[in-house]
XYZ file of C-alpha atoms in Angstrom:
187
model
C -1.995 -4.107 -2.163
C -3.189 -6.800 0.290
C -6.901 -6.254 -1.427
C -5.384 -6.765 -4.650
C -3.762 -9.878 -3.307
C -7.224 -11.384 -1.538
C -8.986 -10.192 -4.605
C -6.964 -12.220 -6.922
C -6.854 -15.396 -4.188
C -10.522 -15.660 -4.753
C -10.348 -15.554 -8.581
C -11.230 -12.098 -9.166
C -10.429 -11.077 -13.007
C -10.082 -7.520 -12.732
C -7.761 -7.922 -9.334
C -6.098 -10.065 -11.834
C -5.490 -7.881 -14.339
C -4.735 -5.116 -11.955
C -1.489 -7.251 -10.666
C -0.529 -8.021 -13.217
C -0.814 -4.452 -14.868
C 1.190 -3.523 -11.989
C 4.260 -6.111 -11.787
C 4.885 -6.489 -15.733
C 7.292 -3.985 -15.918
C 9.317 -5.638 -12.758
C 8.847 -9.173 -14.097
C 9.303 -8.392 -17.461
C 13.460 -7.121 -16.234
C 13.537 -10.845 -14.761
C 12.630 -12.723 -17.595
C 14.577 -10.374 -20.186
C 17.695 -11.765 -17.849
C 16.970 -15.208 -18.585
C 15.194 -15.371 -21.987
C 17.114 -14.786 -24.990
C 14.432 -13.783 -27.367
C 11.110 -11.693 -26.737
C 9.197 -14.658 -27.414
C 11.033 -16.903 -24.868
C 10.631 -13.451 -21.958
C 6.759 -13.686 -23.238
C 6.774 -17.262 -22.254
C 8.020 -16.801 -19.022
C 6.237 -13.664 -17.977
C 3.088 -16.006 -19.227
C 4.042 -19.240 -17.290
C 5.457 -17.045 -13.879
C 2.168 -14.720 -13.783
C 0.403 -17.864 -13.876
C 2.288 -19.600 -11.211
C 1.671 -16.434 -9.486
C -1.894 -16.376 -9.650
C -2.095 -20.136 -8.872
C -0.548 -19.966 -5.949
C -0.973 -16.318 -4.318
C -3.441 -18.185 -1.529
C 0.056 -19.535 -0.241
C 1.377 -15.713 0.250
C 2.381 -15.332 3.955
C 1.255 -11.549 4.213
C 4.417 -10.764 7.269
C 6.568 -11.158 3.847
C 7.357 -8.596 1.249
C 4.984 -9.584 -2.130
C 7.491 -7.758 -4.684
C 9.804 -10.639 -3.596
C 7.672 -13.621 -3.269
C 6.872 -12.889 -6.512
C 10.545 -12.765 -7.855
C 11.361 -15.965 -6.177
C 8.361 -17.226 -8.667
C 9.046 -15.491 -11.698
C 12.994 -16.880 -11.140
C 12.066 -20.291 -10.603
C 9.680 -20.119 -14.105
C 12.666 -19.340 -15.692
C 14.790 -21.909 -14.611
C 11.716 -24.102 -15.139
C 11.589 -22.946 -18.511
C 15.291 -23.376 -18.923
C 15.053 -26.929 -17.860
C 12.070 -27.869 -20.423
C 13.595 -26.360 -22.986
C 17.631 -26.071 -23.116
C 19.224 -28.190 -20.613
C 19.241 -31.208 -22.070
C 20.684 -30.456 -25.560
C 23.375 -27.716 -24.143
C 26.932 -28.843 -23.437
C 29.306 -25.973 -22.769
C 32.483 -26.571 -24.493
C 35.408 -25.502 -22.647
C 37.612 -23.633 -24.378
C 41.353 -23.532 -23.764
C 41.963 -19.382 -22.986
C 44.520 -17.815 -21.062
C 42.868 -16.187 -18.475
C 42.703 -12.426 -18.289
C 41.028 -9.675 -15.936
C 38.752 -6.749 -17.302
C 40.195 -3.340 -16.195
C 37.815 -1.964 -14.087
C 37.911 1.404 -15.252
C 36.298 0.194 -18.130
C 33.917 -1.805 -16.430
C 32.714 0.897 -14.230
C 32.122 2.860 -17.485
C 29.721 0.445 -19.157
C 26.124 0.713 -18.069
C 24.251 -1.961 -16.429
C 22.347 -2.258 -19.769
C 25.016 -2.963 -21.818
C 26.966 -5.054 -19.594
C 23.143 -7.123 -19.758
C 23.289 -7.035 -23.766
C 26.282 -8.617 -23.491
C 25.395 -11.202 -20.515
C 22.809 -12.443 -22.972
C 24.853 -13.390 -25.556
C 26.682 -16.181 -23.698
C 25.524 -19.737 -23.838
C 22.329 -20.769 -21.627
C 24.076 -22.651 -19.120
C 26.461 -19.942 -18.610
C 24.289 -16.952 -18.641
C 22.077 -19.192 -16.187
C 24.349 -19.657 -13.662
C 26.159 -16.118 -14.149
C 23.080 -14.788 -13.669
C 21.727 -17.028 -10.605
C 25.128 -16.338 -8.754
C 26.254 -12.418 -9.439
C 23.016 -10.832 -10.084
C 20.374 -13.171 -7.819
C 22.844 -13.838 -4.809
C 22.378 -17.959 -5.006
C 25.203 -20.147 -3.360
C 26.891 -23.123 -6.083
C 25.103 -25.936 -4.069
C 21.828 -23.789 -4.607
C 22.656 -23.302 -8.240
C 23.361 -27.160 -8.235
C 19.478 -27.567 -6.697
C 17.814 -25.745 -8.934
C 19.325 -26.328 -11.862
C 19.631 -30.097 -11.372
C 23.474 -30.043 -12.327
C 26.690 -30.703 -9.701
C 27.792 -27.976 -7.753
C 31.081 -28.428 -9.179
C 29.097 -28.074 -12.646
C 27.558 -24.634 -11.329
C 31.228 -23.655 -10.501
C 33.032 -24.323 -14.161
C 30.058 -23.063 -16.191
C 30.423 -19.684 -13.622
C 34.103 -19.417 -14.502
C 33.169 -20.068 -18.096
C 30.777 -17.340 -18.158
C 33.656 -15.507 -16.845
C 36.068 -15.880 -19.575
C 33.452 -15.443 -21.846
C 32.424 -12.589 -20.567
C 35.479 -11.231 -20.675
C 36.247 -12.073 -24.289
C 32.768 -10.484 -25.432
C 33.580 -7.271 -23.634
C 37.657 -7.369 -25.490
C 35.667 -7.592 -28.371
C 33.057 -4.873 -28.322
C 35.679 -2.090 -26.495
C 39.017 -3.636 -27.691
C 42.671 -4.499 -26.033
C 42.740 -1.411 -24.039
C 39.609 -3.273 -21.448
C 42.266 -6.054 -20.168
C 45.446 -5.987 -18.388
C 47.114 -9.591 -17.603
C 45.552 -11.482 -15.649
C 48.396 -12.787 -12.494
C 46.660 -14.746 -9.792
C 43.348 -16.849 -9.826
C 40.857 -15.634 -7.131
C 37.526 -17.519 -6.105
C 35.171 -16.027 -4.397
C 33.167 -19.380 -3.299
């Protein structure tokens, strides 16, 4: 791999082509998280295999590539969230009683269509759901990258949440929820 990686720091095409031949199918499952239609994912597979290639002279070899590159690819995203949704999306907050998923249920449901359903909330939410469960990031990292308050990256979490929750009461019905008793946080 580290030929591959020279190769394509001095501008070779076919190294190029070879990487990227290689990592679509892993960058393609980060975009698909973020984008909500195949042409949006194209985008950003386009713009982070770009800002890949631009900067893979700055790869510090000691590291793992596989996630130098994800960082990447995830900041395109956001990038491309920024430029294209962030301005003209306002979460409205609905007033819901709170309620908890059974977990039976949850454990049941597939990664994939726990994902379908992930993708059908609104962009801030999914963004920060998605930043903060799947990729690991902190509120006040969420708040950085995103260019929103960390209190922001908090209630559009919890939003997600509820939303979440409603989506999956919708696709498998009342027997997903029991009543929900005490608020926990887990920031």
């Amino acid at each position: 791999m580290n030929s591959i990686i020279k190769a394509c720091a001095s501008d070779d095409p076919n190294a190029q082509r070879e990487l990227v031949t290689l990592y679509y199918v892993y960058a393609s499952k980060i975009c698909r998280l973020y984008g909500k239609s195949e042409e949006e994912c194209d985008e950003m597979i386009n713009d982070g295999f770009l800002k890949v290639l631009n900067n893979i002279h700055k790869y510090d070899y000691s590291k793992a590539f596989k996630g130098w590159m994800r960082a990447i690819f995830i900041n395109s995203c956001i990038d491309y969230y920024r430029k294209y949704y962030q301005k003209n999306n306002v979460v409205s907050l609905e007033l819901i009683h709170d309620v908890e998923v059974n977990t039976d249920i949850i454990s049941t449901l597939s990664a994939e269509e726990l994902m379908s359903l992930v993708t059908r909330l609104p962009d801030s939410c999914r963004i920060v759901f998605i930043l903060y469960v799947i990729d690991g990031y902190k509120h006040h990292e969420i708040g950085e990258l995103l260019g929103i308050q960390e209190g922001t990256s908090k209630s559009n979490l919890r939003d997600a949440r509820i939303k979440l929750k409603k989506l999956i009461f919708n696709e498998y019905g009342e027997h997903t929820f029991i009543p929900y008793s005490k608020k926990v946080d887990h920031d």
